[in-house]
CSV table of C-alpha atoms in Angstrom, one decimal:
chain,number,residue,atom,x,y,z
A,26,ALA,CA,-0.1,-0.1,0.3
A,27,GLN,CA,0.9,3.4,-0.7
A,28,SER,CA,2.3,5.2,2.6
A,29,VAL,CA,4.4,7.9,3.3
A,30,SER,CA,6.1,7.8,7.1
A,31,GLN,CA,7.4,10.9,8.8
A,32,HIS,CA,10.4,9.6,11.6
A,33,ASN,CA,9.3,12.0,14.6
A,34,HIS,CA,6.5,13.2,15.8
A,35,HIS,CA,7.6,16.1,17.6
A,36,VAL,CA,11.1,18.1,17.5
A,37,ILE,CA,12.2,20.4,19.8
A,38,LEU,CA,15.5,22.5,18.5
A,39,SER,CA,17.2,25.9,20.2
A,40,GLU,CA,17.4,28.1,17.8
A,41,ALA,CA,20.3,28.9,15.2
A,42,ALA,CA,20.3,24.4,15.7
A,43,SER,CA,20.2,23.0,12.6
A,44,LEU,CA,17.1,21.1,11.3
A,45,GLU,CA,16.5,17.7,9.7
A,46,LEU,CA,13.5,16.2,9.1
A,47,GLY,CA,13.3,12.4,8.2
A,48,CYS,CA,10.2,11.0,5.7
A,49,ASN,CA,10.2,7.8,3.9
A,50,TYR,CA,7.8,6.7,1.2
A,51,SER,CA,6.3,3.5,-0.1
A,52,TYR,CA,5.1,4.4,-3.4
A,53,GLY,CA,5.5,2.1,-7.2
A,54,GLY,CA,6.6,4.0,-10.1
A,55,THR,CA,8.0,7.6,-10.5
A,56,VAL,CA,7.2,10.4,-7.8
A,57,ASN,CA,6.5,14.1,-6.8
A,58,LEU,CA,7.7,14.6,-3.2
A,59,PHE,CA,6.6,17.5,-1.4
A,60,TRP,CA,6.8,19.0,2.1
A,61,TYR,CA,4.1,21.8,3.3
A,62,VAL,CA,3.9,23.4,6.6
A,63,GLN,CA,1.2,24.8,8.6
A,64,TYR,CA,2.4,27.4,10.8
A,65,PRO,CA,0.3,27.9,14.1
A,66,GLY,CA,-3.1,29.4,13.1
A,67,GLN,CA,-2.4,29.1,9.9
A,68,HIS,CA,-3.2,27.0,6.5
A,69,LEU,CA,-1.4,24.5,4.9
A,70,GLN,CA,1.2,26.1,2.4
A,71,LEU,CA,3.9,24.2,0.0
A,72,LEU,CA,6.9,24.7,1.3
A,73,LEU,CA,9.2,23.0,-1.2
A,74,LYS,CA,8.0,20.2,-4.1
A,75,TYR,CA,10.3,17.9,-6.3
A,76,PHE,CA,9.3,16.9,-9.9
A,77,SER,CA,12.6,15.5,-12.0
A,78,GLY,CA,16.3,16.9,-12.2
A,79,ASP,CA,18.7,18.0,-9.4
A,80,PRO,CA,17.6,15.9,-6.2
A,81,LEU,CA,18.5,18.9,-4.2
A,82,VAL,CA,15.6,21.2,-3.9
A,83,LYS,CA,15.5,24.8,-2.3
A,84,GLY,CA,12.6,25.8,-1.0
A,85,ILE,CA,11.4,29.1,0.7
A,86,LYS,CA,12.5,30.4,4.3
A,87,GLY,CA,16.2,29.0,3.2
A,88,PHE,CA,14.7,25.2,3.8
A,89,GLU,CA,16.1,22.4,1.2
A,90,ALA,CA,15.1,18.8,1.1
A,91,GLU,CA,17.0,15.7,-1.1
A,92,PHE,CA,15.5,13.0,-2.9
A,93,ILE,CA,17.5,9.9,-2.5
A,94,LYS,CA,15.7,7.1,-4.7
A,95,SER,CA,17.5,4.6,-3.4
A,96,LYS,CA,16.2,5.4,0.0
A,97,PHE,CA,13.1,5.9,-0.8
A,98,SER,CA,13.9,9.5,1.2
A,99,PHE,CA,13.0,12.9,1.0
A,100,ASN,CA,14.2,14.8,3.9
A,101,LEU,CA,13.7,18.1,5.0
A,102,ARG,CA,16.9,20.2,6.2
A,103,LYS,CA,17.2,23.7,7.0
A,104,PRO,CA,21.3,24.9,8.8
A,105,SER,CA,20.4,27.3,11.5
A,106,VAL,CA,16.2,27.3,12.8
A,107,GLN,CA,14.2,30.8,14.2
A,108,TRP,CA,11.4,30.9,16.5
A,109,SER,CA,9.5,31.4,13.5
A,110,ASP,CA,10.2,28.1,11.9
A,111,THR,CA,8.0,26.8,15.0
A,112,ALA,CA,5.2,25.2,12.9
A,113,GLU,CA,3.9,21.9,11.8
A,114,TYR,CA,5.8,20.2,8.8
A,115,PHE,CA,4.2,17.6,6.3
A,116,CYS,CA,5.7,15.0,3.8
A,117,ALA,CA,3.6,13.7,0.7
A,118,VAL,CA,3.9,12.1,-2.8
A,119,SER,CA,2.2,11.8,-5.4
A,120,ASN,CA,2.7,9.4,-8.7
A,121,THR,CA,4.0,11.2,-11.5
A,122,GLY,CA,1.0,12.5,-13.7
A,123,GLY,CA,-1.5,11.0,-10.3
A,124,PHE,CA,-4.1,13.4,-9.0
A,125,LYS,CA,-3.8,11.7,-5.6
A,126,THR,CA,-1.2,13.1,-2.8
A,127,ILE,CA,-0.6,11.0,-0.2
A,128,PHE,CA,0.2,13.1,3.4
A,129,GLY,CA,2.4,11.3,6.6
A,130,ALA,CA,1.2,11.8,10.2
A,131,GLY,CA,3.2,15.1,10.3
A,132,THR,CA,5.8,16.6,12.5
A,133,ARG,CA,5.1,19.2,15.4
A,134,LEU,CA,8.6,21.3,15.1
A,135,PHE,CA,9.2,23.9,18.6
A,136,VAL,CA,12.1,26.5,18.3
A,137,LYS,CA,13.1,27.5,21.2
A,138,ALA,CA,14.1,31.6,21.7
B,8,GLY,CA,-10.9,34.7,-5.2
B,9,ALA,CA,-7.4,34.9,-4.0
B,10,GLY,CA,-7.2,31.8,-2.0
B,11,VAL,CA,-9.4,28.4,-0.9
B,12,SER,CA,-12.1,29.6,1.1
B,13,GLN,CA,-13.9,27.3,3.7
B,14,SER,CA,-17.3,28.1,5.5
B,15,PRO,CA,-17.8,27.8,8.6
B,16,SER,CA,-14.4,27.8,10.0
B,17,ASN,CA,-15.8,26.0,13.2
B,18,LYS,CA,-19.1,23.7,13.5
B,19,VAL,CA,-20.1,22.0,16.8
B,20,THR,CA,-23.3,19.5,15.9
B,21,GLU,CA,-24.8,17.0,17.6
B,22,LYS,CA,-25.0,13.5,17.1
B,23,GLY,CA,-27.1,12.4,14.4
B,24,LYS,CA,-27.5,15.6,12.8
B,25,ASP,CA,-26.4,16.4,9.4
B,26,VAL,CA,-23.7,18.9,8.3
B,27,GLU,CA,-23.0,20.8,5.2
B,28,LEU,CA,-19.2,22.2,4.6
B,29,ARG,CA,-18.8,24.3,1.6
B,30,CYS,CA,-15.9,25.3,-0.4
B,31,ASP,CA,-15.0,28.2,-2.7
B,32,PRO,CA,-11.6,27.0,-4.8
B,33,ILE,CA,-9.3,29.4,-6.3
B,34,SER,CA,-10.7,31.1,-9.6
B,35,GLY,CA,-9.6,29.0,-12.9
B,36,HIS,CA,-8.2,25.8,-10.8
B,37,THR,CA,-10.2,22.8,-12.7
B,38,ALA,CA,-9.3,20.2,-9.4
B,39,LEU,CA,-10.8,20.5,-6.1
B,40,TYR,CA,-10.2,18.1,-3.1
B,41,TRP,CA,-11.6,17.1,0.2
B,42,TYR,CA,-9.4,15.6,2.8
B,43,ARG,CA,-9.8,15.3,6.5
B,44,GLN,CA,-7.5,15.8,9.4
B,45,SER,CA,-8.1,13.9,12.5
B,46,LEU,CA,-5.7,14.7,15.5
B,47,GLY,CA,-2.8,13.0,15.5
B,48,GLN,CA,-3.0,11.9,12.3
B,49,GLY,CA,-1.8,12.9,8.7
B,50,LEU,CA,-4.3,14.5,6.2
B,51,GLU,CA,-6.7,11.2,4.6
B,52,PHE,CA,-7.7,11.7,1.7
B,53,LEU,CA,-11.5,12.0,0.9
B,54,ILE,CA,-12.6,13.0,-2.4
B,55,TYR,CA,-11.4,14.9,-5.3
B,56,PHE,CA,-13.2,16.6,-8.3
B,57,GLN,CA,-11.3,17.3,-12.1
B,58,GLY,CA,-13.7,19.6,-14.0
B,59,ASN,CA,-16.6,18.1,-15.5
B,60,SER,CA,-15.4,14.9,-14.6
B,61,ALA,CA,-17.0,11.9,-12.4
B,62,PRO,CA,-15.5,12.6,-9.2
B,63,ASP,CA,-13.3,10.2,-7.7
B,64,LYS,CA,-15.0,8.8,-4.6
B,65,SER,CA,-12.8,6.5,-3.1
B,66,GLY,CA,-11.9,7.9,0.5
B,67,LEU,CA,-15.1,8.3,1.4
B,68,PRO,CA,-14.9,6.6,4.5
B,69,SER,CA,-18.7,5.8,5.0
B,70,ASP,CA,-22.1,6.2,2.7
B,71,ARG,CA,-23.0,9.0,4.9
B,72,PHE,CA,-20.2,11.3,3.4
B,73,SER,CA,-21.1,12.7,-0.1
B,74,ALA,CA,-19.9,15.6,-1.9
B,75,GLU,CA,-20.9,17.7,-4.9
B,76,ARG,CA,-19.4,20.7,-7.1
B,77,THR,CA,-21.8,22.9,-9.3
B,78,GLY,CA,-20.9,24.7,-12.0
B,79,GLY,CA,-17.0,23.3,-11.7
B,80,SER,CA,-16.4,25.8,-8.9
B,81,VAL,CA,-17.8,25.5,-5.3
B,82,SER,CA,-17.8,22.1,-3.3
B,83,THR,CA,-20.4,20.8,-0.7
B,84,LEU,CA,-19.3,18.1,1.1
B,85,THR,CA,-22.1,16.5,3.2
B,86,ILE,CA,-22.4,14.0,6.8
B,87,GLN,CA,-25.4,12.7,7.1
B,88,ARG,CA,-26.3,11.4,10.3
B,89,THR,CA,-22.9,12.5,12.2
B,90,GLN,CA,-21.1,10.3,14.6
B,91,GLN,CA,-18.3,11.8,17.1
B,92,GLU,CA,-15.8,9.9,15.0
B,93,ASP,CA,-16.2,12.2,12.6
B,94,SER,CA,-15.2,15.2,14.6
B,95,ALA,CA,-12.0,16.6,12.9
B,96,VAL,CA,-11.1,19.4,11.0
B,97,TYR,CA,-11.7,18.9,6.8
B,98,LEU,CA,-9.7,20.7,4.5
B,99,CYS,CA,-10.5,21.8,1.0
B,100,ALA,CA,-7.9,22.5,-1.8
B,101,SER,CA,-7.4,23.2,-5.3
B,102,SER,CA,-4.7,23.3,-7.9
B,103,PRO,CA,-4.9,24.3,-11.6
B,104,GLU,CA,-5.0,21.2,-13.1
B,105,GLY,CA,-5.9,17.7,-12.1
B,106,GLN,CA,-2.8,16.4,-11.4
B,107,ALA,CA,-1.1,16.7,-8.0
B,108,SER,CA,2.3,17.3,-9.4
B,109,TYR,CA,1.2,21.3,-9.3
B,110,GLY,CA,1.2,21.1,-5.4
B,111,TYR,CA,-2.4,22.5,-4.0
B,112,THR,CA,-3.2,25.6,-2.3
B,113,PHE,CA,-5.5,24.7,0.9
B,114,GLY,CA,-8.0,26.5,2.5
B,115,SER,CA,-8.2,27.2,6.6
B,116,GLY,CA,-10.4,24.2,6.9
B,117,THR,CA,-13.6,23.2,8.9
B,118,ARG,CA,-13.1,22.5,12.8
B,119,LEU,CA,-16.1,19.9,12.9
B,120,THR,CA,-17.0,18.9,16.5
B,121,VAL,CA,-19.7,16.1,17.2
B,122,VAL,CA,-21.4,15.9,20.9
């Protein structure tokens, strides 16, 4: 069955610490990969996405993610987090050309000022 | 409109009552999706509309759930005879075409509480 697994449900970091959120997927065929973010009191919004080409994708606010096909992974990284990065982060995957997106359970990140 | 609009933002209903949730997608977006987010869970796919094609209802959890999309724009999700397990945030999203690769624009959701 198609699935997305996020390794950590809760992460607590201090400002300036580095961030890596794990995401693994189980999906047949070629895929599109996404990270969405939900800031407190706001709606879900797209952070970055991978279609093809360079497996290192850069998104907004200094975030990046690397697609490693052999590991079925799409981990999210940021070198130095800020208090304003406190949010819930969702990894998601869809088949290339498909319409349905499968979401992970989310990781809640809390950044201490 | 500028974004995906959902109403109401909050709904408290008694068990056994019917509820209707509304979604107004971004103008020009042909694809519309409904997802459900329960506490501690990821987003659960419910239904997908693309243009005038028949919707994909494969994610609807029971026959108490139905949805329609009128004129290729506004969509209504109806839950009949609500149960406590229906309590969740119901999210609507739209995208320019019927491929998920574009990414979705989400609304703020409707928080449904069944008491």
